[in-house]
Amino acid sequence: MEDIDAIAALQDPVRRRLYEYVAAQGREVGRNEAAEAAGVARTLAAHHLDRLTEVGLLESGSRRLTGRSGPGAGRPAKVYTRVRAERSVSLPARDYRTAAELLAEAAEQAGLDAGLCAAARRRGEALRGPAAPCGGLDEAMEVLAARGYEPHLEGAGTDDGAPGADGAESVGPASGAGPSVVVRMRNCPFHAVAERFPPLVCGMNLALLEGLLGTDGPVRARMDARPGECCVVVEHSKNKNH
């Protein structure tokens, strides 16, 4: 019932906009920033953000948003981040996670990594269909966002994707980006199984994205694991022919 209550809380359009904004930032978000992004008053934003915290979709804390400390630094402000726990509802009840974990365990024990990656690459190619390989990072980000990866740019002109003074990530445009710019992904759609079987599932994920994005264009997927994010990143190829 807790999952149903949490998902039902997103029925309110303002609350859903606030949740989506906080989730998309990948960092702590204050009430003022969230209210401005959603186009609502701070008091209304605070009410909805606290409600999202109550149902377990966000977690809250406090820190000084000015970056200063000591006398005159101001009072700590309430900030919010997305909870990492998954929420899902299935009526009637289904348990695909257990099936996925059992299949992954059997595949790992049988050494079927190569076969799984080949199947994943074929599935990615089937999902891409007749479309050409992705022609740039903008297009790749659209494809990844549609699959739930929550992509974001990191690279040239940034400090490892850290937010700037205004709370926004300071990155240049994706189009024509050099090889130092990569697309990282805040969400792994296979997170629960990948936690238990990382080499197997991360390899499968890479192969799936290779098929989905293509390997004959200027965009490449490669492994570059980072805690709390997807194990795969996407970048512009360093091949001068592209």
Short mmCIF file of N, CA, C and O in Angstrom, two decimals, residues 117-134 143-144 149 203-216 219-221 232:
data_model
loop_
_atom_site.label_atom_id
_atom_site.label_comp_id
_atom_site.label_asym_id
_atom_site.label_seq_id
_atom_site.Cartn_x
_atom_site.Cartn_y
_atom_site.Cartn_z
N CYS A 117 25.18 -10.80 -24.04
CA CYS A 117 25.54 -9.54 -24.68
C CYS A 117 25.12 -9.53 -26.15
O CYS A 117 24.65 -8.50 -26.66
N ALA A 118 25.27 -10.66 -26.81
CA ALA A 118 24.86 -10.74 -28.22
C ALA A 118 23.35 -10.54 -28.34
O ALA A 118 22.87 -9.83 -29.24
N ALA A 119 22.60 -11.15 -27.44
CA ALA A 119 21.14 -10.99 -27.46
C ALA A 119 20.75 -9.55 -27.14
O ALA A 119 19.83 -9.00 -27.75
N ALA A 120 21.46 -8.93 -26.19
CA ALA A 120 21.17 -7.54 -25.83
C ALA A 120 21.46 -6.61 -27.00
O ALA A 120 20.70 -5.67 -27.26
N ARG A 121 22.56 -6.86 -27.71
CA ARG A 121 22.89 -6.00 -28.85
C ARG A 121 21.83 -6.14 -29.94
O ARG A 121 21.43 -5.15 -30.57
N ARG A 122 21.37 -7.35 -30.17
CA ARG A 122 20.31 -7.56 -31.16
C ARG A 122 19.03 -6.84 -30.74
O ARG A 122 18.33 -6.26 -31.56
N ARG A 123 18.72 -6.89 -29.44
CA ARG A 123 17.51 -6.21 -28.96
C ARG A 123 17.65 -4.70 -29.16
O ARG A 123 16.69 -4.03 -29.57
N GLY A 124 18.82 -4.15 -28.87
CA GLY A 124 19.03 -2.73 -29.08
C GLY A 124 18.85 -2.35 -30.54
O GLY A 124 18.23 -1.32 -30.86
N GLU A 125 19.39 -3.16 -31.45
CA GLU A 125 19.24 -2.89 -32.88
C GLU A 125 17.78 -2.98 -33.30
O GLU A 125 17.31 -2.19 -34.13
N ALA A 126 17.05 -3.92 -32.71
CA ALA A 126 15.62 -4.04 -33.03
C ALA A 126 14.85 -2.83 -32.53
O ALA A 126 13.93 -2.35 -33.21
N LEU A 127 15.21 -2.33 -31.36
CA LEU A 127 14.54 -1.14 -30.84
C LEU A 127 14.84 0.09 -31.70
O LEU A 127 13.98 0.96 -31.88
N ARG A 128 16.06 0.17 -32.23
CA ARG A 128 16.42 1.30 -33.09
C ARG A 128 15.73 1.20 -34.44
O ARG A 128 15.39 2.20 -35.06
N GLY A 129 15.48 -0.03 -34.89
CA GLY A 129 14.79 -0.24 -36.16
C GLY A 129 15.63 0.22 -37.33
O GLY A 129 16.86 0.13 -37.31
N PRO A 130 14.99 0.78 -38.36
CA PRO A 130 15.72 1.18 -39.56
C PRO A 130 16.48 2.50 -39.41
O PRO A 130 17.17 2.92 -40.35
N ALA A 131 16.36 3.16 -38.30
CA ALA A 131 17.02 4.45 -38.10
C ALA A 131 18.54 4.29 -38.15
O ALA A 131 19.09 3.26 -37.76
N ALA A 132 19.20 5.34 -38.63
CA ALA A 132 20.66 5.34 -38.68
C ALA A 132 21.22 5.47 -37.27
O ALA A 132 20.51 5.87 -36.34
N PRO A 133 22.50 5.13 -37.06
CA PRO A 133 23.12 5.34 -35.75
C PRO A 133 23.00 6.79 -35.32
O PRO A 133 22.93 7.69 -36.16
N CYS A 134 22.97 7.03 -34.02
CA CYS A 134 22.83 8.39 -33.51
C CYS A 134 23.93 9.28 -34.07
O CYS A 134 25.11 8.91 -34.08
N VAL A 143 17.22 9.65 -27.09
CA VAL A 143 16.99 8.20 -27.09
C VAL A 143 17.10 7.64 -25.68
O VAL A 143 16.27 6.84 -25.23
N LEU A 144 18.12 8.06 -24.96
CA LEU A 144 18.35 7.57 -23.60
C LEU A 144 17.25 8.02 -22.65
O LEU A 144 16.81 7.25 -21.79
N TYR A 149 16.87 6.46 -18.82
CA TYR A 149 18.22 6.53 -18.28
C TYR A 149 18.54 7.85 -17.57
O TYR A 149 19.53 7.96 -16.87
N GLY A 203 27.53 -5.50 -18.48
CA GLY A 203 27.93 -5.88 -19.83
C GLY A 203 26.73 -5.97 -20.76
O GLY A 203 26.78 -5.54 -21.93
N MET A 204 25.63 -6.52 -20.27
CA MET A 204 24.40 -6.58 -21.04
C MET A 204 23.90 -5.19 -21.37
O MET A 204 23.47 -4.90 -22.51
N ASN A 205 23.95 -4.29 -20.39
CA ASN A 205 23.49 -2.92 -20.58
C ASN A 205 24.32 -2.21 -21.66
O ASN A 205 23.78 -1.52 -22.53
N LEU A 206 25.63 -2.38 -21.61
CA LEU A 206 26.50 -1.77 -22.61
C LEU A 206 26.16 -2.30 -24.00
O LEU A 206 26.05 -1.52 -24.96
N ALA A 207 25.99 -3.60 -24.12
CA ALA A 207 25.67 -4.17 -25.43
C ALA A 207 24.32 -3.68 -25.94
O ALA A 207 24.15 -3.40 -27.14
N LEU A 208 23.35 -3.56 -25.05
CA LEU A 208 22.03 -3.05 -25.43
C LEU A 208 22.14 -1.64 -25.99
O LEU A 208 21.55 -1.32 -27.04
N LEU A 209 22.92 -0.78 -25.32
CA LEU A 209 23.07 0.60 -25.77
C LEU A 209 23.90 0.69 -27.04
O LEU A 209 23.68 1.57 -27.87
N GLU A 210 24.83 -0.21 -27.22
CA GLU A 210 25.57 -0.25 -28.48
C GLU A 210 24.63 -0.53 -29.65
O GLU A 210 24.73 0.08 -30.71
N GLY A 211 23.73 -1.46 -29.44
CA GLY A 211 22.76 -1.76 -30.49
C GLY A 211 21.77 -0.62 -30.68
O GLY A 211 21.40 -0.30 -31.81
N LEU A 212 21.35 0.01 -29.58
CA LEU A 212 20.36 1.07 -29.64
C LEU A 212 20.91 2.34 -30.29
O LEU A 212 20.24 2.98 -31.11
N LEU A 213 22.13 2.70 -29.94
CA LEU A 213 22.73 3.94 -30.45
C LEU A 213 23.50 3.72 -31.74
O LEU A 213 23.72 4.66 -32.51
N GLY A 214 23.94 2.50 -31.97
CA GLY A 214 24.75 2.19 -33.13
C GLY A 214 26.23 2.30 -32.82
O GLY A 214 26.64 3.01 -31.91
N THR A 215 27.03 1.58 -33.58
CA THR A 215 28.49 1.62 -33.40
C THR A 215 29.19 2.15 -34.64
O THR A 215 30.43 2.23 -34.66
N ASP A 216 28.44 2.52 -35.68
CA ASP A 216 29.04 3.00 -36.92
C ASP A 216 28.92 4.50 -37.09
O ASP A 216 29.29 5.04 -38.14
N VAL A 219 28.83 8.52 -32.30
CA VAL A 219 28.53 8.36 -30.87
C VAL A 219 28.91 6.96 -30.42
O VAL A 219 28.65 5.98 -31.12
N ARG A 220 29.54 6.87 -29.27
CA ARG A 220 29.98 5.59 -28.72
C ARG A 220 29.51 5.43 -27.28
O ARG A 220 29.53 6.38 -26.51
N ALA A 221 29.12 4.22 -26.93
CA ALA A 221 28.84 3.87 -25.53
C ALA A 221 30.04 3.10 -25.00
O ALA A 221 30.62 2.28 -25.71
N VAL A 232 27.39 2.87 -17.70
CA VAL A 232 27.75 3.18 -19.09
C VAL A 232 27.68 4.69 -19.30
O VAL A 232 26.79 5.36 -18.76
#
